[in-house]
């Protein structure tokens, strides 16, 4: 038997705040009457309707926009409401709630505390019940070894295909990328082109992006740089960040269009503002070496930091080098060592050279001649 009401997840202080916010909104003439009622009932009653909890999260979000000084308090209560809503829906057997709660617990989103064991349990159940995006998440977790799972490309691939067959757009996009570039599966340009075409016909921007890449690089079809540029430009104008970055590169190199450094920089700036991790790295490189822009170590370092914060591993080496040499920032050998160590783990040969110097001179860590020699030898071997 499904439950319609649950015990209030809010403590006395939180309930008092909900009541006061309902009163405040009424006095200021803010929020709709029903939303003020939602706030009042959440603060007044010991038991709340499950559906009202979800409405409460939306009301609290609107309240924080109206009264920004309340945002910290509203976020705390919104998190409690959202978790209670999902937990109650899971108990009622709701498949979508099981997936959403698992996702939130894995990544600590919506203010929920990370809980990998619980996340894995819920996501596994949702995947077994056939939820397409849960199958995709399990594929991703097996591929990267998330939530305590061992990395397993074979299992990841099998789950990805099932997710795509089940209709997951995210899975179809990932599968297209894997097919085109031979990631975890055998490279198959024809299959990748077909998957991208299907996604593009469904109006999926990421599918359109990879279809443009197919035309640009001749993957599963004839090379057509002009068509690729037109497709990417349209996506860029609609705010698709990955397309903005690539459009910038086409402008910069004059591929599929006339060369324009000015337009390239505009595209990269827009992509950076939109949150793309590649664009700030590209901007960093241009300012680092003065490639068609005035050389500027400070700007380069700022862009590299932004790229790194967005999980672009390529930014680790230039950041390490900058901290080691004090270019664009204060010299910081401890930070330099950590960035260079990370870049070395990704296979960056230049990072290996500076890491060898850290070991040899004791920069940011204790001197270690054995490690220094090993890294210098590795650099020599890679240059042969």
Tab-separated table of C-alpha atoms in Angstrom:
chain	number	residue	atom	x	y	z
A	1	UNK	CA	0.000	0.000	0.000
A	2	UNK	CA	1.425	3.367	-1.032
A	3	UNK	CA	1.899	6.152	1.487
A	4	UNK	CA	0.547	9.628	0.729
A	5	UNK	CA	1.883	11.380	3.839
A	6	UNK	CA	5.172	11.170	5.724
A	7	UNK	CA	6.433	12.532	9.018
A	8	UNK	CA	7.834	16.017	8.645
A	9	UNK	CA	11.601	15.918	7.981
A	10	UNK	CA	12.070	19.372	9.501
A	11	UNK	CA	13.216	20.171	13.026
A	12	UNK	CA	11.594	22.799	15.240
A	13	UNK	CA	13.866	25.587	14.064
A	14	UNK	CA	13.301	24.804	10.394
A	15	UNK	CA	9.541	24.669	10.846
A	16	UNK	CA	9.620	28.031	12.590
A	17	UNK	CA	11.506	29.522	9.658
A	18	UNK	CA	9.030	28.087	7.159
A	19	UNK	CA	6.168	29.765	9.029
A	20	UNK	CA	8.015	33.074	9.197
A	21	UNK	CA	8.803	32.952	5.467
A	22	UNK	CA	5.156	32.334	4.658
A	23	UNK	CA	4.286	35.439	6.677
A	24	UNK	CA	7.120	37.464	5.121
A	25	UNK	CA	6.060	36.547	1.587
A	26	UNK	CA	2.483	37.584	2.345
A	27	UNK	CA	3.537	40.911	3.892
A	28	UNK	CA	5.775	41.724	0.930
A	29	UNK	CA	3.246	40.531	-1.631
A	30	UNK	CA	5.650	37.936	-2.978
A	31	UNK	CA	4.984	34.383	-4.211
A	32	UNK	CA	1.624	33.021	-5.244
A	33	UNK	CA	-0.982	32.358	-2.530
A	34	UNK	CA	-0.683	28.598	-3.002
A	35	UNK	CA	3.101	28.717	-2.547
A	36	UNK	CA	2.693	30.717	0.654
A	37	UNK	CA	0.260	28.022	1.779
A	38	UNK	CA	2.839	25.332	0.984
A	39	UNK	CA	5.360	27.111	3.219
A	40	UNK	CA	2.814	27.470	6.010
A	41	UNK	CA	1.681	23.830	5.927
A	42	UNK	CA	5.276	22.560	5.855
A	43	UNK	CA	5.982	24.524	9.022
A	44	UNK	CA	2.684	23.863	10.781
A	45	UNK	CA	1.889	20.165	10.361
A	46	UNK	CA	3.662	17.114	11.796
A	47	UNK	CA	2.895	15.111	8.650
A	48	UNK	CA	3.144	16.360	5.077
A	49	UNK	CA	1.917	15.138	1.716
A	50	UNK	CA	4.726	13.616	-0.368
A	51	UNK	CA	3.709	15.641	-3.409
A	52	UNK	CA	3.811	18.859	-1.386
A	53	UNK	CA	7.446	18.192	-0.465
A	54	UNK	CA	8.440	18.412	-4.112
A	55	UNK	CA	6.377	21.572	-4.546
A	56	UNK	CA	8.097	22.942	-1.445
A	57	UNK	CA	11.531	22.565	-3.072
A	58	UNK	CA	10.359	24.708	-5.991
A	59	UNK	CA	8.796	27.249	-3.642
A	60	UNK	CA	11.986	27.528	-1.590
A	61	UNK	CA	14.012	28.016	-4.752
A	62	UNK	CA	11.716	30.865	-5.793
A	63	UNK	CA	11.893	32.309	-2.274
A	64	UNK	CA	15.701	32.412	-2.319
A	65	UNK	CA	15.625	34.283	-5.638
A	66	UNK	CA	13.181	36.806	-4.199
A	67	UNK	CA	15.042	37.151	-0.881
A	68	UNK	CA	18.737	36.324	-1.592
A	69	UNK	CA	19.729	36.843	2.056
A	70	UNK	CA	17.707	33.721	2.914
A	71	UNK	CA	19.458	31.472	0.377
A	72	UNK	CA	21.632	29.548	2.868
A	73	UNK	CA	18.680	28.718	5.112
A	74	UNK	CA	16.365	27.852	2.233
A	75	UNK	CA	19.000	25.566	0.675
A	76	UNK	CA	19.290	23.585	3.917
A	77	UNK	CA	15.535	23.019	4.153
A	78	UNK	CA	15.189	22.428	0.416
A	79	UNK	CA	17.750	19.623	0.676
A	80	UNK	CA	15.874	17.998	3.565
A	81	UNK	CA	12.587	18.247	1.665
A	82	UNK	CA	14.033	16.807	-1.536
A	83	UNK	CA	15.637	13.851	0.192
A	84	UNK	CA	12.473	13.070	2.159
A	85	UNK	CA	10.447	13.313	-1.054
A	86	UNK	CA	12.736	10.899	-2.897
A	87	UNK	CA	13.015	8.449	0.013
A	88	UNK	CA	9.218	8.334	0.331
A	89	UNK	CA	8.783	7.810	-3.403
A	90	UNK	CA	11.380	5.019	-3.336
A	91	UNK	CA	9.452	3.277	-0.551
A	92	UNK	CA	6.394	3.534	-2.790
A	93	UNK	CA	8.335	1.772	-5.546
A	94	UNK	CA	8.873	4.795	-7.793
A	95	UNK	CA	11.571	3.916	-10.353
A	96	UNK	CA	12.470	7.496	-11.320
A	97	UNK	CA	12.887	8.474	-7.658
A	98	UNK	CA	15.199	5.501	-7.110
A	99	UNK	CA	17.404	6.706	-9.957
A	100	UNK	CA	17.366	10.350	-8.842
A	101	UNK	CA	18.191	9.529	-5.222
A	102	UNK	CA	21.035	7.243	-6.275
A	103	UNK	CA	22.474	9.966	-8.501
A	104	UNK	CA	22.220	12.601	-5.755
A	105	UNK	CA	23.852	10.332	-3.162
A	106	UNK	CA	26.704	9.398	-5.485
A	107	UNK	CA	27.691	12.958	-6.351
A	108	UNK	CA	26.483	14.752	-3.225
A	109	UNK	CA	24.156	16.963	-5.248
A	110	UNK	CA	21.056	18.836	-4.031
A	111	UNK	CA	22.809	19.307	-0.688
A	112	UNK	CA	22.738	15.580	0.097
A	113	UNK	CA	25.719	13.969	1.790
A	114	UNK	CA	27.594	11.479	-0.401
A	115	UNK	CA	26.834	7.830	0.343
A	116	UNK	CA	28.398	5.532	-2.255
A	117	UNK	CA	27.101	2.271	-0.782
A	118	UNK	CA	23.503	3.441	-0.725
A	119	UNK	CA	23.906	5.053	-4.153
A	120	UNK	CA	25.200	1.806	-5.662
A	121	UNK	CA	22.387	-0.205	-4.094
A	122	UNK	CA	19.711	2.124	-5.445
A	123	UNK	CA	21.262	2.573	-8.897
A	124	UNK	CA	21.773	-1.182	-9.307
A	125	UNK	CA	18.121	-1.780	-8.441
A	126	UNK	CA	16.948	0.908	-10.850
A	127	UNK	CA	19.146	-0.514	-13.616
A	128	UNK	CA	17.867	-4.041	-13.017
A	129	UNK	CA	14.338	-2.650	-13.317
A	130	UNK	CA	15.278	-1.252	-16.722
A	131	UNK	CA	15.598	2.480	-16.074
A	132	UNK	CA	17.577	3.704	-19.148
A	133	UNK	CA	19.504	6.478	-17.393
A	134	UNK	CA	20.255	4.178	-14.446
A	135	UNK	CA	21.752	1.708	-16.925
A	136	UNK	CA	23.806	4.591	-18.330
A	137	UNK	CA	25.000	5.603	-14.857
A	138	UNK	CA	26.002	2.031	-14.037
A	139	UNK	CA	27.907	1.932	-17.330
A	140	UNK	CA	29.714	5.123	-16.382
A	141	UNK	CA	30.485	3.864	-12.882
A	142	UNK	CA	31.954	0.613	-14.216
A	143	UNK	CA	33.977	2.468	-16.834
A	144	UNK	CA	35.526	4.911	-14.348
A	145	UNK	CA	35.443	2.694	-11.261
A	146	UNK	CA	33.023	4.880	-9.296
A	147	UNK	CA	31.178	3.930	-6.096
A	148	UNK	CA	33.654	1.223	-5.131
A	149	UNK	CA	33.293	-0.694	-8.408
A	150	UNK	CA	36.319	-2.098	-10.226
A	151	UNK	CA	36.881	-0.628	-13.685
A	152	UNK	CA	35.390	-2.994	-16.273
A	153	UNK	CA	35.097	-1.806	-19.883
A	154	UNK	CA	33.269	-4.941	-21.021
A	155	UNK	CA	30.503	-4.548	-18.443
A	156	UNK	CA	30.407	-0.785	-19.076
A	157	UNK	CA	29.946	-1.365	-22.808
A	158	UNK	CA	27.184	-3.938	-22.316
A	159	UNK	CA	25.289	-1.615	-19.966
A	160	UNK	CA	25.781	1.348	-22.304
A	161	UNK	CA	24.257	-0.532	-25.227
A	162	UNK	CA	21.288	-1.604	-23.097
A	163	UNK	CA	20.796	1.988	-21.952
A	164	UNK	CA	20.889	3.236	-25.549
A	165	UNK	CA	18.425	0.550	-26.635
A	166	UNK	CA	16.198	1.631	-23.762
A	167	UNK	CA	16.112	5.188	-25.072
A	168	UNK	CA	18.644	7.020	-22.882
A	169	UNK	CA	19.785	10.083	-24.832
A	170	UNK	CA	22.922	10.328	-22.702
A	171	UNK	CA	23.751	6.713	-23.535
A	172	UNK	CA	23.178	7.218	-27.259
A	173	UNK	CA	25.518	10.228	-27.258
A	174	UNK	CA	28.190	8.317	-25.356
A	175	UNK	CA	27.817	5.304	-27.665
A	176	UNK	CA	28.186	7.519	-30.743
A	177	UNK	CA	31.423	8.959	-29.349
A	178	UNK	CA	32.775	5.501	-28.524
A	179	UNK	CA	31.889	4.195	-31.983
A	180	UNK	CA	33.538	7.132	-33.735
A	181	UNK	CA	36.768	7.127	-31.744
A	182	UNK	CA	37.134	3.495	-30.682
A	183	UNK	CA	36.741	4.141	-26.965
A	184	UNK	CA	36.217	0.860	-25.067
A	185	UNK	CA	34.821	-0.727	-28.255
A	186	UNK	CA	36.050	-1.325	-31.776
A	187	UNK	CA	36.075	1.812	-33.902
A	188	UNK	CA	33.107	1.861	-36.293
A	189	UNK	CA	32.675	5.133	-38.178
A	190	UNK	CA	29.617	3.974	-40.109
A	191	UNK	CA	27.781	2.964	-36.929
A	192	UNK	CA	28.851	6.176	-35.217
A	193	UNK	CA	27.635	8.279	-38.132
A	194	UNK	CA	24.292	6.455	-38.083
A	195	UNK	CA	23.890	6.998	-34.327
A	196	UNK	CA	24.750	10.696	-34.667
A	197	UNK	CA	22.311	11.094	-37.553
A	198	UNK	CA	19.523	9.540	-35.494
A	199	UNK	CA	20.259	11.840	-32.558
A	200	UNK	CA	20.422	14.887	-34.825
A	201	UNK	CA	17.050	13.986	-36.328
A	202	UNK	CA	15.679	13.827	-32.777
A	203	UNK	CA	16.950	17.366	-32.171
A	204	UNK	CA	19.704	16.409	-29.715
A	205	UNK	CA	22.427	19.081	-29.731
A	206	UNK	CA	25.215	16.709	-28.718
A	207	UNK	CA	24.203	14.397	-31.565
A	208	UNK	CA	24.327	17.346	-33.977
A	209	UNK	CA	27.771	18.230	-32.623
A	210	UNK	CA	29.227	14.790	-33.269
A	211	UNK	CA	27.523	14.650	-36.664
A	212	UNK	CA	29.327	17.889	-37.508
A	213	UNK	CA	32.568	16.236	-36.354
A	214	UNK	CA	31.828	13.382	-38.761
A	215	UNK	CA	31.563	15.843	-41.664
A	216	UNK	CA	34.626	17.736	-40.469
A	217	UNK	CA	36.886	14.679	-40.170
A	218	UNK	CA	35.285	12.382	-42.753
A	219	UNK	CA	34.050	9.807	-40.241
A	220	UNK	CA	31.455	7.547	-41.864
A	221	UNK	CA	30.897	10.117	-44.608
A	222	UNK	CA	32.861	12.335	-46.994
A	223	UNK	CA	34.778	15.248	-45.531
A	224	UNK	CA	32.858	18.511	-45.855
A	225	UNK	CA	34.399	21.276	-43.760
A	226	UNK	CA	31.970	23.929	-45.006
A	227	UNK	CA	28.936	21.877	-43.945
A	228	UNK	CA	30.596	21.063	-40.622
A	229	UNK	CA	31.249	24.755	-39.971
A	230	UNK	CA	27.627	25.685	-40.787
A	231	UNK	CA	26.318	23.033	-38.397
A	232	UNK	CA	28.708	24.067	-35.630
A	233	UNK	CA	27.984	27.765	-36.105
A	234	UNK	CA	24.253	27.130	-35.686
A	235	UNK	CA	24.888	25.160	-32.500
A	236	UNK	CA	27.220	27.905	-31.257
A	237	UNK	CA	24.609	30.584	-31.807
A	238	UNK	CA	22.222	28.470	-29.730
A	239	UNK	CA	24.741	28.442	-26.863
A	240	UNK	CA	26.104	24.883	-27.146
A	241	UNK	CA	29.506	25.236	-25.465
A	242	UNK	CA	31.404	22.367	-27.121
A	243	UNK	CA	30.371	23.679	-30.531
A	244	UNK	CA	31.506	27.191	-29.592
A	245	UNK	CA	34.968	25.871	-28.749
A	246	UNK	CA	35.316	23.927	-31.995
A	247	UNK	CA	33.864	26.785	-34.051
A	248	UNK	CA	36.551	28.991	-32.544
A	249	UNK	CA	39.229	26.553	-33.677
A	250	UNK	CA	37.804	26.493	-37.221
A	251	UNK	CA	37.839	30.299	-37.315
A	252	UNK	CA	41.398	30.322	-35.983
A	253	UNK	CA	42.662	27.794	-38.552
A	254	UNK	CA	40.458	28.975	-41.420
A	255	UNK	CA	38.839	25.571	-41.915
A	256	UNK	CA	35.394	25.617	-43.536
A	257	UNK	CA	35.361	29.413	-43.321
A	258	UNK	CA	37.623	32.436	-43.685
A	259	UNK	CA	40.269	32.747	-41.005
A	260	UNK	CA	39.394	35.210	-38.238
A	261	UNK	CA	41.344	35.371	-35.001
A	262	UNK	CA	38.855	37.909	-33.659
A	263	UNK	CA	35.893	35.561	-34.210
A	264	UNK	CA	37.883	32.660	-32.776
A	265	UNK	CA	38.555	34.532	-29.552
A	266	UNK	CA	34.884	35.519	-29.300
A	267	UNK	CA	33.816	31.890	-29.645
A	268	UNK	CA	36.290	30.703	-27.019
A	269	UNK	CA	35.232	33.448	-24.626
A	270	UNK	CA	31.560	32.492	-25.064
A	271	UNK	CA	32.373	28.822	-24.512
A	272	UNK	CA	34.354	29.714	-21.396
A	273	UNK	CA	31.414	31.688	-20.028
A	274	UNK	CA	29.142	28.724	-20.809
A	275	UNK	CA	31.273	26.420	-18.660
A	276	UNK	CA	33.209	24.462	-21.282
A	277	UNK	CA	36.459	22.941	-19.892
A	278	UNK	CA	38.358	22.990	-23.195
A	279	UNK	CA	37.905	26.644	-24.174
A	280	UNK	CA	39.771	28.172	-21.200
A	281	UNK	CA	42.612	25.700	-21.766
A	282	UNK	CA	42.865	26.802	-25.411
A	283	UNK	CA	42.788	30.457	-24.343
A	284	UNK	CA	45.489	29.714	-21.807
A	285	UNK	CA	47.715	28.220	-24.493
A	286	UNK	CA	47.262	31.218	-26.776
A	287	UNK	CA	48.218	33.725	-24.066
A	288	UNK	CA	50.986	31.453	-22.750
A	289	UNK	CA	52.951	31.521	-26.011
A	290	UNK	CA	51.482	34.682	-27.553
A	291	UNK	CA	49.842	32.864	-30.460
A	292	UNK	CA	48.027	35.644	-32.394
A	293	UNK	CA	47.449	37.486	-29.106
A	294	UNK	CA	49.788	39.503	-26.901
A	295	UNK	CA	51.702	37.136	-24.623
A	296	UNK	CA	50.368	37.379	-21.059
A	297	UNK	CA	51.468	34.950	-18.339
A	298	UNK	CA	48.908	36.223	-15.843
A	299	UNK	CA	45.964	35.678	-18.182
A	300	UNK	CA	47.328	32.319	-19.277
A	301	UNK	CA	47.591	31.135	-15.684
A	302	UNK	CA	44.066	32.339	-14.900
A	303	UNK	CA	42.640	30.439	-17.861
A	304	UNK	CA	44.585	27.289	-16.987
A	305	UNK	CA	43.253	27.412	-13.440
A	306	UNK	CA	39.705	27.748	-14.753
A	307	UNK	CA	40.195	24.786	-17.085
A	308	UNK	CA	41.610	22.688	-14.246
A	309	UNK	CA	38.701	23.587	-11.963
A	310	UNK	CA	36.439	22.226	-14.704
A	311	UNK	CA	38.286	18.890	-14.606
A	312	UNK	CA	40.422	19.382	-17.708
A	313	UNK	CA	43.530	17.266	-16.936
A	314	UNK	CA	45.557	18.948	-19.706
A	315	UNK	CA	45.786	22.072	-17.535
A	316	UNK	CA	47.754	20.270	-14.813
A	317	UNK	CA	51.138	20.522	-16.589
A	318	UNK	CA	51.107	24.253	-17.423
A	319	UNK	CA	49.911	25.032	-13.903
A	320	UNK	CA	52.717	22.938	-12.440
A	321	UNK	CA	55.286	24.600	-14.669
A	322	UNK	CA	53.964	28.070	-13.837
A	323	UNK	CA	54.144	27.444	-10.090
A	324	UNK	CA	57.621	25.993	-10.516
A	325	UNK	CA	58.947	28.982	-12.489
A	326	UNK	CA	56.746	31.684	-10.992
A	327	UNK	CA	55.243	32.631	-14.343
A	328	UNK	CA	51.839	34.281	-14.004
A	329	UNK	CA	51.796	33.493	-10.286
A	330	UNK	CA	53.954	33.391	-7.169
A	331	UNK	CA	56.479	30.555	-7.041
A	332	UNK	CA	54.980	27.659	-5.074
A	333	UNK	CA	57.022	24.472	-5.285
A	334	UNK	CA	54.598	22.378	-3.246
A	335	UNK	CA	51.721	23.220	-5.596
A	336	UNK	CA	54.028	22.777	-8.579
A	337	UNK	CA	54.977	19.281	-7.450
A	338	UNK	CA	51.352	18.204	-6.966
A	339	UNK	CA	50.225	19.511	-10.364
A	340	UNK	CA	53.243	17.987	-12.117
A	341	UNK	CA	52.701	14.670	-10.361
A	342	UNK	CA	49.120	14.612	-11.635
A	343	UNK	CA	50.200	15.559	-15.160
A	344	UNK	CA	52.829	12.810	-15.075
A	345	UNK	CA	50.130	10.289	-14.173
A	346	UNK	CA	48.305	11.363	-17.340
A	347	UNK	CA	51.466	10.682	-19.356
A	348	UNK	CA	52.671	14.236	-19.981
A	349	UNK	CA	56.370	13.940	-20.903
A	350	UNK	CA	57.170	17.617	-20.311
A	351	UNK	CA	55.714	17.298	-16.817
A	352	UNK	CA	58.075	14.398	-16.217
A	353	UNK	CA	61.066	16.675	-16.887
A	354	UNK	CA	59.980	19.315	-14.357
A	355	UNK	CA	59.023	16.587	-11.904
A	356	UNK	CA	62.554	15.216	-12.215
A	357	UNK	CA	63.879	18.672	-11.303
A	358	UNK	CA	61.627	18.707	-8.231
A	359	UNK	CA	63.092	15.397	-7.085
A	360	UNK	CA	66.670	16.416	-7.926
A	361	UNK	CA	66.636	19.817	-6.204
A	362	UNK	CA	64.103	18.969	-3.492
A	363	UNK	CA	61.496	21.423	-4.758
A	364	UNK	CA	58.185	20.969	-2.971
A	365	UNK	CA	59.291	17.660	-1.498
A	366	UNK	CA	62.396	15.895	-0.152
A	367	UNK	CA	65.330	15.341	-2.513
A	368	UNK	CA	65.260	11.919	-4.155
A	369	UNK	CA	68.051	11.256	-6.652
A	370	UNK	CA	66.724	7.824	-7.563
A	371	UNK	CA	63.345	9.227	-8.587
A	372	UNK	CA	65.064	12.129	-10.357
A	373	UNK	CA	67.234	9.815	-12.465
A	374	UNK	CA	64.282	7.589	-13.329
A	375	UNK	CA	62.263	10.559	-14.542
A	376	UNK	CA	65.172	12.090	-16.494
A	377	UNK	CA	65.781	8.723	-18.180
A	378	UNK	CA	62.102	8.437	-19.046
A	379	UNK	CA	62.271	11.870	-20.691
A	380	UNK	CA	65.347	10.821	-22.704
A	381	UNK	CA	63.675	7.599	-23.850
A	382	UNK	CA	60.539	9.414	-24.963
A	383	UNK	CA	62.583	11.816	-27.087
A	384	UNK	CA	64.412	9.032	-28.957
